[in-house]
């Protein structure tokens, strides 16, 4: 059985690690809700790298100068799949100008679609959106006399997450409402990079308190100290 | 007392001790400040927790409400991810959701997430909340800034959810929605029926006297 | 806003509380995996109460003398929806004798069906069971060229859970592998009663470490001290 | 060395450093004791954690493997609920699952969860594991106690999953399943082709010499 005393690898990487995983036209999921729980250092790294024609998937586009907002402003984003753009007027302006495509998804449906993508599920039936524009073009299904919409999985090539604490094995612990979409996206991307405020030795986090198992995380980047 | 405060106060009276309540951004948030002192409700915040409370003292990292503003956490609060947050919302574990509205119609339809070609913020969690909460209360000013009625026979804006609104509270009146008609439950002090009818874009029934024992407030206000 | 200094109600109840919620013919979900994470004191209370024609929903029927095993032996159970009965030969014997109906559900599908029931979802598409007996009678759906089965929600009138620790408000913390189906069932039943080893004051559990929010739990029963 | 140990040792050689592996109850569990010393794998336990390790010292409350037996937890382990456990399994986050089998056929079908009218333990997590793991290895004795072959052209018992088996390891041989045929990858020491063919209920191809650079072990053993 795996020896508990062999060398333990660390997933800690230097901030440039992200560059190896970026390319034009890729789909990126980002954790966060109004920027809270968004890995700002990784967002800055994407800005510096300059990858273009990106599709971003996340709850909202935050504010012009926080969260993923700067990526919207920089013109690197071609498409956003999100539940809300109201706090970032740049997204709205670019959408109306035809510079960014915005697919609006109800927040709970967005969570379930990402979860499906990560959990090997082919889709989920939700009552949310029945009788609204959201239902257009979707398969409907009556279950026990109630109507549901079939919502399909979402996956991405890369997920960028933010966590409070990690161990070297990549186990993550989130703090307060910064958890939000992060644990779901950890399941739903080919490559998962987490920005963390603190890294501790493997074994120092109580296994009961891990919120994202380390096997889902490829690389850890330390958030800049403030 | 301004219109928004009046609305928030009135909505607060609809909440019951022990209710799990989600308050939308804006006007609905004010409801929290007008709860009767003898009830305790648990506020759910769709960004991932129960136990939303006013900020007292220093902001805590990561502790923000669904508008992204620093907030507090009541004892007994619990944090979770967005899938769990909406499992609670969609699964009927939230007793009451209070939201703002652009339009509500007599069929219980609500429109509050976009104005085509003009304002498209997105639905955020509103569609799930209106679909999943046990009781949907819309808290809004009776007319638009231009004086157009927001209570209509049929919404003209894109819907948030169909046939889910239970109660509409404005600064002029309280209406319930049931069987395709508005029912006037209450008139605000100093408002007469003719004024109300003129500012309302749909007909409405009066709460029947026979049902008045359920509607003490109407009896006392009319 | 809710005053933080008002009286805080406690959900702690006496063990007889369960009697008020039991009736013949009801559906009961029980947490646990091979009995680990099953509320043994609540199982004993059902035995004493004598409610009959029960439908049990849970991962497995444990062993004859642990977990829900004694309820199988007592003849109170008419039907079981479960993934595994192999460790309890009594279940198998009663099934072959026509005394208990057993609906076998793949474990991951059982988890998703319960989750759907608790999350207001109408069903979920899973690849598990395609091409097997499990697919019989189920709607099939091709998504991106892969076949999935539509699996429907499960709910119960009562869920009996086991947790390590609770606060008076009903927030639950599970220990190690005793978590299993408990958090899912907390969402999926009309009434939820949790047996806990320890109760602490409300506010003593770090909100980040709560695994089942207290709003889902109706009553707490203290496990007997050993 | 008995048949089961031989099988477990051989399966262990299929695992790679860093793999996330689920080992079924019974024979597959033995694989953990034969891992090469230069690799480290992470064992997933479908009752809700990663980091399954042998029990050392006192049993911890609630810490049991998927067979309900007390076990240990490696540093870096993490616990979760059953929905998350199967999200990992179904979602392709488990690199290898090793399971016992009653029958495997040349189409990659596996039957291992019931014998009608005789033994119906239920599928537990097996259907999800076989459907979702990136690689499915069946570890089983080559024939039944009665000497009937378990490797068949077509399974006669109810399937666990269709066309998902990658490799079958028995005490006599190692077969891969691909394009509707078994391919013999390896013969155990002292076993000849005629004996193998007599005990196998399906035809099989020999691994082509052209592909032998991928199959050094076959070349060395034949």
Short mmCIF file of C-alpha atoms in Angstrom, two decimals, chain A residues 1-4 6-9 115 117-121 155 167 169 171 183 186-189 202-203 205-216, chain D residues 17 20 29 32-35 37-44 50-54 73-80 83-84 86-88 90-93:
data_model
loop_
_atom_site.label_atom_id
_atom_site.label_comp_id
_atom_site.label_asym_id
_atom_site.label_seq_id
_atom_site.Cartn_x
_atom_site.Cartn_y
_atom_site.Cartn_z
CA UNK A 1 0.00 0.00 0.00
CA UNK A 2 1.23 3.49 -0.55
CA UNK A 3 3.94 4.11 1.93
CA UNK A 4 3.15 7.00 4.19
CA UNK A 6 7.93 8.11 1.00
CA UNK A 7 8.67 11.51 -0.38
CA UNK A 8 5.50 13.50 -0.80
CA UNK A 9 5.32 15.55 -3.92
CA UNK A 115 -21.56 19.82 -11.52
CA UNK A 117 -19.78 18.26 -16.36
CA UNK A 118 -17.58 17.25 -13.47
CA UNK A 119 -19.60 14.30 -12.25
CA UNK A 120 -20.00 12.42 -15.53
CA UNK A 121 -23.69 13.18 -15.74
CA UNK A 155 -16.83 21.64 -18.89
CA UNK A 167 -1.72 21.28 1.70
CA UNK A 169 -1.15 17.43 -1.97
CA UNK A 171 -6.42 19.53 -0.71
CA UNK A 183 -15.54 23.26 -5.50
CA UNK A 186 -12.52 21.71 -9.48
CA UNK A 187 -14.39 18.71 -10.91
CA UNK A 188 -15.23 20.09 -14.32
CA UNK A 189 -11.98 21.12 -16.00
CA UNK A 202 0.36 17.38 3.75
CA UNK A 203 -1.38 15.86 6.75
CA UNK A 205 -5.52 19.62 7.30
CA UNK A 206 -8.07 17.45 9.07
CA UNK A 207 -9.41 15.14 6.31
CA UNK A 208 -12.96 15.90 7.48
CA UNK A 209 -12.43 19.59 6.75
CA UNK A 210 -11.10 19.28 3.21
CA UNK A 211 -13.57 20.89 0.81
CA UNK A 212 -11.89 19.93 -2.47
CA UNK A 213 -9.89 16.67 -2.53
CA UNK A 214 -6.31 17.13 -3.69
CA UNK A 215 -6.67 14.62 -6.52
CA UNK A 216 -8.68 17.25 -8.40
CA UNK D 17 2.85 6.61 -9.94
CA UNK D 20 -6.05 7.42 -8.27
CA UNK D 29 -7.86 -5.42 -2.09
CA UNK D 32 -2.44 -2.75 -2.34
CA UNK D 33 0.10 -5.08 -0.74
CA UNK D 34 2.06 -5.63 -3.95
CA UNK D 35 2.68 -2.13 -5.25
CA UNK D 37 8.16 0.43 -4.05
CA UNK D 38 8.91 3.25 -6.46
CA UNK D 39 5.32 4.28 -7.06
CA UNK D 40 2.77 5.94 -4.92
CA UNK D 41 -0.92 5.68 -5.70
CA UNK D 42 -3.91 7.30 -4.03
CA UNK D 43 -6.62 4.86 -3.08
CA UNK D 44 -10.22 5.99 -3.34
CA UNK D 50 -9.35 9.31 -0.75
CA UNK D 51 -6.28 8.17 1.13
CA UNK D 52 -7.36 4.66 2.09
CA UNK D 53 -4.47 3.01 3.94
CA UNK D 54 -3.92 -0.12 6.00
CA UNK D 73 -5.98 7.09 6.32
CA UNK D 74 -2.87 8.29 4.51
CA UNK D 75 -1.59 11.83 5.07
CA UNK D 76 -3.38 14.05 2.58
CA UNK D 77 -6.57 12.03 2.74
CA UNK D 78 -9.91 13.77 2.34
CA UNK D 79 -13.42 12.76 3.32
CA UNK D 80 -16.63 13.56 1.42
CA UNK D 83 -22.59 12.20 -4.04
CA UNK D 84 -19.05 13.59 -4.21
CA UNK D 86 -19.51 9.08 -7.13
CA UNK D 87 -18.95 12.40 -8.85
CA UNK D 88 -15.28 11.43 -8.66
CA UNK D 90 -18.48 8.70 -12.63
CA UNK D 91 -16.72 11.87 -13.67
CA UNK D 92 -13.53 10.12 -14.72
CA UNK D 93 -11.43 11.28 -11.78
#
